[in-house]
Tab-separated table of C-alpha atoms and ligand atoms in Angstrom:
chain	number	residue	atom	x	y	z
A	1	UNK	CA	64.743	112.388	235.567
A	2	UNK	CA	68.184	113.176	234.163
A	3	UNK	CA	68.361	116.199	231.894
A	4	UNK	CA	69.158	115.416	228.261
A	5	UNK	CA	71.764	117.577	226.560
A	6	UNK	CA	70.545	117.902	222.973
A	7	UNK	CA	73.495	118.530	220.652
A	8	UNK	CA	71.676	116.790	217.801
A	9	UNK	CA	69.460	119.523	216.407
A	10	UNK	CA	71.624	122.528	215.479
A	11	UNK	CA	69.287	125.272	216.621
A	12	UNK	CA	70.854	128.227	218.448
A	13	UNK	CA	71.654	126.982	221.943
A	14	UNK	CA	71.436	130.504	223.380
A	15	UNK	CA	68.279	132.527	224.046
A	16	UNK	CA	67.667	135.721	222.045
A	17	UNK	CA	68.693	138.917	223.917
A	18	UNK	CA	66.290	139.929	226.735
A	19	UNK	CA	65.240	143.066	224.819
A	20	UNK	CA	64.100	140.897	221.890
A	21	UNK	CA	62.027	138.684	224.190
A	22	UNK	CA	60.493	141.745	225.865
A	23	UNK	CA	59.450	143.279	222.543
A	24	UNK	CA	58.118	139.957	221.306
A	25	UNK	CA	56.037	139.456	224.452
A	26	UNK	CA	54.151	142.663	223.632
A	27	UNK	CA	53.097	141.118	220.322
A	28	UNK	CA	51.299	138.293	222.144
A	29	UNK	CA	48.412	140.652	222.891
A	30	UNK	CA	47.706	140.906	219.144
A	31	UNK	CA	47.595	137.280	218.093
A	32	UNK	CA	43.871	137.625	217.363
A	33	UNK	CA	44.985	139.476	214.211
A	34	UNK	CA	46.073	137.864	210.951
A	35	UNK	CA	49.621	138.373	209.697
A	36	UNK	CA	49.979	141.201	207.146
A	37	UNK	CA	50.008	138.773	204.227
A	38	UNK	CA	52.230	141.022	202.087
A	39	UNK	CA	54.988	140.953	204.733
A	40	UNK	CA	56.084	144.362	203.485
A	41	UNK	CA	57.477	145.681	206.772
A	42	UNK	CA	59.549	142.504	207.175
A	43	UNK	CA	60.708	142.657	203.557
A	44	UNK	CA	61.840	146.278	203.974
A	45	UNK	CA	63.660	145.422	207.202
A	46	UNK	CA	65.448	142.542	205.474
A	47	UNK	CA	66.408	144.760	202.498
A	48	UNK	CA	68.032	147.138	205.022
A	49	UNK	CA	69.760	144.193	206.701
A	50	UNK	CA	71.200	143.102	203.338
A	51	UNK	CA	72.815	146.515	203.081
A	52	UNK	CA	72.907	149.393	200.597
A	53	UNK	CA	75.504	147.653	198.383
A	54	UNK	CA	72.961	144.984	197.420
A	55	UNK	CA	70.168	147.554	196.983
A	56	UNK	CA	67.464	144.890	197.241
A	57	UNK	CA	63.783	145.785	196.989
A	58	UNK	CA	60.819	143.984	198.599
A	59	UNK	CA	60.149	142.386	195.165
A	60	UNK	CA	63.462	140.527	195.558
A	61	UNK	CA	62.257	138.655	198.654
A	62	UNK	CA	59.768	136.024	199.682
A	63	UNK	CA	59.413	134.658	203.221
A	64	UNK	CA	58.421	131.181	204.322
A	65	UNK	CA	57.412	129.158	207.353
A	66	UNK	CA	61.055	128.324	208.079
A	67	UNK	CA	63.589	127.757	205.337
A	68	UNK	CA	62.147	124.252	205.095
A	69	UNK	CA	59.014	125.697	203.520
A	70	UNK	CA	61.054	127.873	201.171
A	71	UNK	CA	62.949	124.742	200.060
A	72	UNK	CA	59.600	123.069	199.327
A	73	UNK	CA	58.364	126.088	197.365
A	74	UNK	CA	61.581	126.371	195.333
A	75	UNK	CA	61.349	122.649	194.558
A	76	UNK	CA	57.733	122.981	193.462
A	77	UNK	CA	58.592	125.833	191.083
A	78	UNK	CA	61.912	124.673	189.572
A	79	UNK	CA	62.243	121.015	190.552
A	80	UNK	CA	61.868	118.034	188.253
A	81	UNK	CA	65.418	116.795	188.156
A	82	UNK	CA	66.975	117.933	191.451
A	83	UNK	CA	70.763	117.715	191.643
A	84	UNK	CA	72.018	117.293	195.210
A	85	UNK	CA	75.659	117.283	196.387
A	86	UNK	CA	75.852	114.696	199.204
A	87	UNK	CA	76.484	114.578	202.066
A	88	UNK	CA	74.272	117.559	202.724
A	89	UNK	CA	71.032	118.745	204.332
A	90	UNK	CA	68.377	116.126	203.698
A	91	UNK	CA	65.409	118.403	202.967
A	92	UNK	CA	66.461	119.013	199.341
A	93	UNK	CA	65.781	115.370	198.500
A	94	UNK	CA	62.819	115.166	200.905
A	95	UNK	CA	61.215	118.147	199.176
A	96	UNK	CA	61.714	116.394	195.820
A	97	UNK	CA	60.107	113.256	197.265
A	98	UNK	CA	57.153	115.225	198.649
A	99	UNK	CA	56.546	116.615	195.136
A	100	UNK	CA	57.025	113.254	193.379
A	101	UNK	CA	60.185	114.485	191.673
A	102	UNK	CA	63.547	112.963	190.920
A	103	UNK	CA	66.456	113.589	193.294
A	104	UNK	CA	69.907	112.893	191.850
A	105	UNK	CA	72.291	112.618	194.764
A	106	UNK	CA	76.012	112.852	193.899
A	107	UNK	CA	78.706	111.947	196.425
A	108	UNK	CA	81.165	114.838	196.879
A	109	UNK	CA	83.455	113.191	199.406
A	110	UNK	CA	87.003	112.730	198.084
A	111	UNK	CA	89.521	111.141	200.448
A	112	UNK	CA	87.256	111.952	203.363
A	113	UNK	CA	86.870	115.632	202.429
A	114	UNK	CA	83.925	117.480	200.856
A	115	UNK	CA	84.807	118.837	197.395
A	116	UNK	CA	81.928	120.212	195.393
A	117	UNK	CA	82.419	119.148	191.790
A	118	UNK	CA	79.437	118.474	189.566
A	119	UNK	CA	79.707	116.706	186.236
A	120	UNK	CA	78.875	119.193	183.452
A	121	UNK	CA	76.340	116.727	181.956
A	122	UNK	CA	74.523	116.514	185.297
A	123	UNK	CA	74.463	120.296	185.509
A	124	UNK	CA	72.954	120.613	182.043
A	125	UNK	CA	70.256	118.020	182.759
A	126	UNK	CA	69.166	119.336	186.170
A	127	UNK	CA	66.211	121.696	186.468
A	128	UNK	CA	67.278	122.592	190.013
A	129	UNK	CA	70.788	122.436	191.485
A	130	UNK	CA	71.363	122.666	195.244
A	131	UNK	CA	74.445	124.176	196.886
A	132	UNK	CA	74.654	124.430	200.667
A	133	UNK	CA	77.174	127.051	201.819
A	134	UNK	CA	78.590	126.416	204.363
A	135	UNK	CA	77.586	122.820	203.885
A	136	UNK	CA	75.564	121.042	206.544
A	137	UNK	CA	76.854	118.692	208.008
A	138	UNK	CA	80.489	119.006	206.845
A	139	UNK	CA	80.835	122.740	207.612
A	140	UNK	CA	82.844	123.321	204.422
A	141	UNK	CA	82.747	126.698	202.727
A	142	UNK	CA	82.183	126.449	198.989
A	143	UNK	CA	84.593	128.711	197.065
A	144	UNK	CA	82.789	131.603	195.374
A	145	UNK	CA	84.434	130.821	192.031
A	146	UNK	CA	82.976	127.304	192.202
A	147	UNK	CA	79.443	128.598	192.761
A	148	UNK	CA	79.858	131.097	189.907
A	149	UNK	CA	80.918	128.323	187.543
A	150	UNK	CA	77.928	126.171	188.607
A	151	UNK	CA	75.585	129.097	187.870
A	152	UNK	CA	77.250	129.612	184.464
A	153	UNK	CA	77.096	125.915	183.509
A	154	UNK	CA	73.551	125.231	184.700
A	155	UNK	CA	70.555	125.255	182.418
A	156	UNK	CA	68.206	125.230	185.395
A	157	UNK	CA	67.857	127.183	188.645
A	158	UNK	CA	70.708	127.176	191.164
A	159	UNK	CA	69.585	127.424	194.797
A	160	UNK	CA	72.333	128.454	197.210
A	161	UNK	CA	71.330	127.683	200.794
A	162	UNK	CA	73.069	130.201	203.070
A	163	UNK	CA	71.261	129.046	206.207
A	164	UNK	CA	74.420	129.670	208.296
A	165	UNK	CA	75.453	132.919	206.549
A	166	UNK	CA	75.842	134.962	209.737
A	167	UNK	CA	78.701	132.754	210.923
A	168	UNK	CA	80.852	133.318	207.832
A	169	UNK	CA	79.488	136.330	205.929
A	170	UNK	CA	80.236	134.457	202.687
A	171	UNK	CA	77.467	135.089	200.184
A	172	UNK	CA	76.551	135.187	196.530
A	173	UNK	CA	73.470	137.352	197.161
A	174	UNK	CA	75.287	140.145	195.289
A	175	UNK	CA	75.034	138.035	192.091
A	176	UNK	CA	71.250	137.779	192.239
A	177	UNK	CA	70.604	140.855	190.085
A	178	UNK	CA	72.848	139.755	187.226
A	179	UNK	CA	72.049	135.997	187.317
A	180	UNK	CA	68.553	135.028	186.270
A	181	UNK	CA	69.042	131.430	187.443
A	182	UNK	CA	70.159	132.124	191.028
A	183	UNK	CA	68.122	132.044	194.216
A	184	UNK	CA	69.736	132.532	197.627
A	185	UNK	CA	68.116	131.106	200.759
A	186	UNK	CA	68.509	132.214	204.356
A	187	UNK	CA	66.987	131.258	207.706
A	188	UNK	CA	66.335	132.927	211.081
A	189	UNK	CA	66.764	129.674	213.032
A	190	UNK	CA	70.490	129.131	213.550
A	191	UNK	CA	71.453	132.774	213.872
A	192	UNK	CA	68.588	134.744	215.440
A	193	UNK	CA	67.384	131.942	217.696
A	194	UNK	CA	63.742	131.835	216.590
A	195	UNK	CA	63.697	128.299	215.125
A	196	UNK	CA	60.474	127.620	217.024
A	197	UNK	CA	58.668	130.484	215.293
A	198	UNK	CA	59.766	129.334	211.789
A	199	UNK	CA	61.084	132.005	209.433
A	200	UNK	CA	63.105	131.677	206.235
A	201	UNK	CA	63.624	133.856	203.179
A	202	UNK	CA	64.551	133.594	199.506
A	203	UNK	CA	66.393	136.321	197.591
A	204	UNK	CA	66.187	136.413	193.808
A	205	UNK	CA	65.132	138.483	190.795
A	206	UNK	CA	61.525	139.743	190.951
A	207	UNK	CA	60.361	137.435	188.130
A	208	UNK	CA	61.579	134.403	190.136
A	209	UNK	CA	60.126	135.650	193.421
A	210	UNK	CA	56.796	136.211	191.667
A	211	UNK	CA	56.615	132.502	190.801
A	212	UNK	CA	56.905	131.579	194.482
A	213	UNK	CA	54.518	134.341	195.603
A	214	UNK	CA	51.894	132.820	193.307
A	215	UNK	CA	51.941	129.392	194.967
A	216	UNK	CA	52.548	130.203	198.623
A	217	UNK	CA	49.657	130.237	201.062
A	218	UNK	CA	48.362	133.770	201.812
A	219	UNK	CA	49.482	133.706	205.469
A	220	UNK	CA	52.341	131.200	205.263
A	221	UNK	CA	54.365	133.136	207.874
A	222	UNK	CA	52.548	133.505	211.200
A	223	UNK	CA	52.094	136.893	212.878
A	224	UNK	CA	54.591	136.347	215.698
A	225	UNK	CA	57.279	135.181	213.270
A	226	UNK	CA	56.597	138.180	211.039
A	227	UNK	CA	57.013	140.575	213.973
A	228	UNK	CA	59.953	138.649	215.427
A	229	UNK	CA	61.790	138.942	212.098
A	230	UNK	CA	61.605	142.745	212.271
A	231	UNK	CA	62.570	142.812	215.960
A	232	UNK	CA	65.633	140.540	215.687
A	233	UNK	CA	66.995	142.493	212.723
A	234	UNK	CA	66.820	145.656	214.842
A	235	UNK	CA	69.016	143.921	217.413
A	236	UNK	CA	71.575	142.398	215.051
A	237	UNK	CA	74.454	144.034	216.954
A	238	UNK	CA	73.646	142.042	220.089
A	239	UNK	CA	73.436	138.813	218.090
A	240	UNK	CA	76.874	139.446	216.596
A	241	UNK	CA	78.383	138.699	220.025
A	242	UNK	CA	76.487	135.399	220.236
A	243	UNK	CA	77.739	134.294	216.772
A	244	UNK	CA	81.346	135.099	217.679
A	245	UNK	CA	80.962	133.192	220.948
A	246	UNK	CA	79.503	130.127	219.185
A	247	UNK	CA	82.376	130.058	216.666
A	248	UNK	CA	84.962	130.434	219.439
A	249	UNK	CA	83.468	127.590	221.502
A	250	UNK	CA	83.197	125.438	218.353
A	251	UNK	CA	86.822	126.013	217.355
A	252	UNK	CA	88.068	125.241	220.878
A	253	UNK	CA	85.948	122.081	220.931
A	254	UNK	CA	87.324	120.978	217.534
A	255	UNK	CA	90.910	121.595	218.688
A	256	UNK	CA	90.303	119.442	221.800
A	257	UNK	CA	88.791	116.666	219.690
A	258	UNK	CA	91.849	116.764	217.393
A	259	UNK	CA	94.129	116.533	220.449
A	260	UNK	CA	92.286	113.354	221.485
A	261	UNK	CA	93.150	111.977	218.030
A	262	UNK	CA	89.991	112.296	215.909
A	263	UNK	CA	89.503	114.389	212.746
A	264	UNK	CA	87.273	117.428	212.650
A	265	UNK	CA	85.756	119.331	209.770
A	266	UNK	CA	85.895	123.145	209.430
A	267	UNK	CA	83.922	125.178	211.979
A	268	UNK	CA	81.951	127.703	209.943
A	269	UNK	CA	78.584	127.385	211.658
A	270	UNK	CA	77.007	126.329	214.950
A	271	UNK	CA	77.996	122.677	214.577
A	272	UNK	CA	81.129	120.548	214.259
A	273	UNK	CA	81.400	117.298	212.295
A	274	UNK	CA	83.830	114.746	213.710
A	275	UNK	CA	85.320	111.773	211.860
A	276	UNK	CA	85.961	109.032	214.423
A	277	UNK	CA	88.124	107.155	211.881
A	278	UNK	CA	86.274	103.825	212.117
A	279	UNK	CA	82.611	102.811	212.015
A	280	UNK	CA	82.918	100.780	215.209
A	281	UNK	CA	84.509	103.643	217.097
A	282	UNK	CA	81.862	106.111	215.908
A	283	UNK	CA	79.017	103.817	216.984
A	284	UNK	CA	80.665	103.065	220.318
A	285	UNK	CA	81.095	106.799	221.018
A	286	UNK	CA	77.564	107.628	219.895
A	287	UNK	CA	76.166	105.090	222.402
A	288	UNK	CA	78.507	106.251	225.157
A	289	UNK	CA	77.366	109.853	224.677
A	290	UNK	CA	73.756	108.711	224.675
A	291	UNK	CA	74.300	106.789	227.938
A	292	UNK	CA	75.646	110.012	229.412
A	293	UNK	CA	72.515	111.908	228.375
A	294	UNK	CA	74.114	113.609	225.345
A	295	UNK	CA	72.129	113.485	222.110
A	296	UNK	CA	74.050	113.938	218.829
A	297	UNK	CA	73.422	113.433	215.087
A	298	UNK	CA	74.996	110.258	213.732
A	299	UNK	CA	76.169	110.509	210.106
A	300	UNK	CA	74.641	107.092	209.423
A	301	UNK	CA	71.161	108.114	210.669
A	302	UNK	CA	68.789	107.963	207.722
A	303	UNK	CA	66.625	110.775	209.036
A	304	UNK	CA	69.245	113.445	209.223
A	305	UNK	CA	71.543	113.826	206.242
A	306	UNK	CA	71.560	113.093	202.568
A	307	UNK	CA	74.429	110.663	201.894
A	308	UNK	CA	76.317	108.325	204.158
A	309	UNK	CA	78.848	109.375	206.766
A	310	UNK	CA	79.360	106.076	208.526
A	311	UNK	CA	82.256	107.171	210.779
A	312	UNK	CA	80.951	110.619	211.631
A	313	UNK	CA	78.925	112.377	214.308
A	314	UNK	CA	77.726	115.986	214.140
A	315	UNK	CA	77.733	118.040	217.334
A	316	UNK	CA	75.697	121.227	217.645
A	317	UNK	CA	77.678	123.853	219.555
A	318	UNK	CA	76.288	124.624	222.981
A	319	UNK	CA	77.571	126.531	226.015
A	320	UNK	CA	81.261	126.104	226.874
A	321	UNK	CA	80.621	123.911	229.931
A	322	UNK	CA	78.388	121.574	227.857
A	323	UNK	CA	81.113	121.107	225.248
A	324	UNK	CA	83.620	120.411	228.039
A	325	UNK	CA	81.245	117.710	229.277
A	326	UNK	CA	81.309	116.123	225.800
A	327	UNK	CA	85.120	116.234	225.794
A	328	UNK	CA	85.250	114.529	229.185
A	329	UNK	CA	83.030	111.700	227.865
A	330	UNK	CA	85.186	111.370	224.716
A	331	UNK	CA	88.290	111.115	226.895
A	332	UNK	CA	86.811	108.579	229.328
B	1	LIG	C1	71.313	123.850	205.403
B	1	LIG	C2	69.976	124.046	206.015
B	1	LIG	N1	69.003	124.615	205.297
B	1	LIG	C3	67.785	124.811	205.814
B	1	LIG	C4	67.475	124.424	207.096
B	1	LIG	C5	66.085	124.658	207.610
B	1	LIG	O1	66.038	125.804	208.384
B	1	LIG	P1	64.682	126.313	209.028
B	1	LIG	O2	64.761	126.053	210.498
B	1	LIG	O3	64.630	127.785	208.732
B	1	LIG	O4	63.551	125.578	208.394
B	1	LIG	C6	68.454	123.812	207.881
B	1	LIG	C7	68.131	123.355	209.232
B	1	LIG	O5	68.745	122.485	209.779
B	1	LIG	C8	69.747	123.616	207.330
B	1	LIG	O6	70.719	123.046	208.010
């Protein structure tokens, strides 16, 4: 059977460092034990990771079974009217649906580019506003000033999803202490390569975190994920090289795609969005890639993104030779 190259799901296409895997293997002998439940060791490790400038305490953090679960929990606490800037990650509206809430999806594409601009009336009415930075699937970075003005103008909670933070280092986590209506979300999937173990985190003021702590299941993060979180943070220096490599491969891939004559979006994470300039062309290329064993995310696929990107395909960034294979199919 021919091997499928999966550039659809944007998990990390590189294995964690060997030392991480070795340390994690030792934890297998203790899976008869429950997780800690208070996740204190992990919380302390993440406070250290956030750095002394932020001076976060364990009370500022809550972990979840992947960021997907954290999104669900945030929606259950603050949702009601959920304001979503499309095209973006689809789980904000899916979480609203799962909780029988209203999702108000607003198109942010202007002349083919993503420009986050909420109407002030929408901001006042929403109980929960979503901002994805950098945005999945467009890759755009949201200017800090823009996020600050959304926080100022919102009556409800503003959730800033920084799932791809490690690729850009852009954050508003430093505003958490002064802004009572801000919650910042991060994941361990795209950066630390443990998507299969499921680990995500929310950073906010203790009174907000307390609301989530009250409704989460007692052992929502499994024992291996809990331990893995601590281990990967100890090895962040080794991961740094992987993130730089991913960005470099992604930027080279985007430049090649532009040379062929298609438009690419900014590379600020482990994926690249390509505008194939016509719906027919995009569909033709999607099928051609599929025929060549290359799986990608079509912008028009209902399962994947909130909003409609009818001429676009998102490519997760894999090893250099895999991206060269994609280029050769695009050229053929
Ligand atoms: C923007 C964004 N937020 C959250 C998630 C979910 O991450 P996790 O694997 O931690 O559930 C993803 C995964 O694709 C994502 O792209």
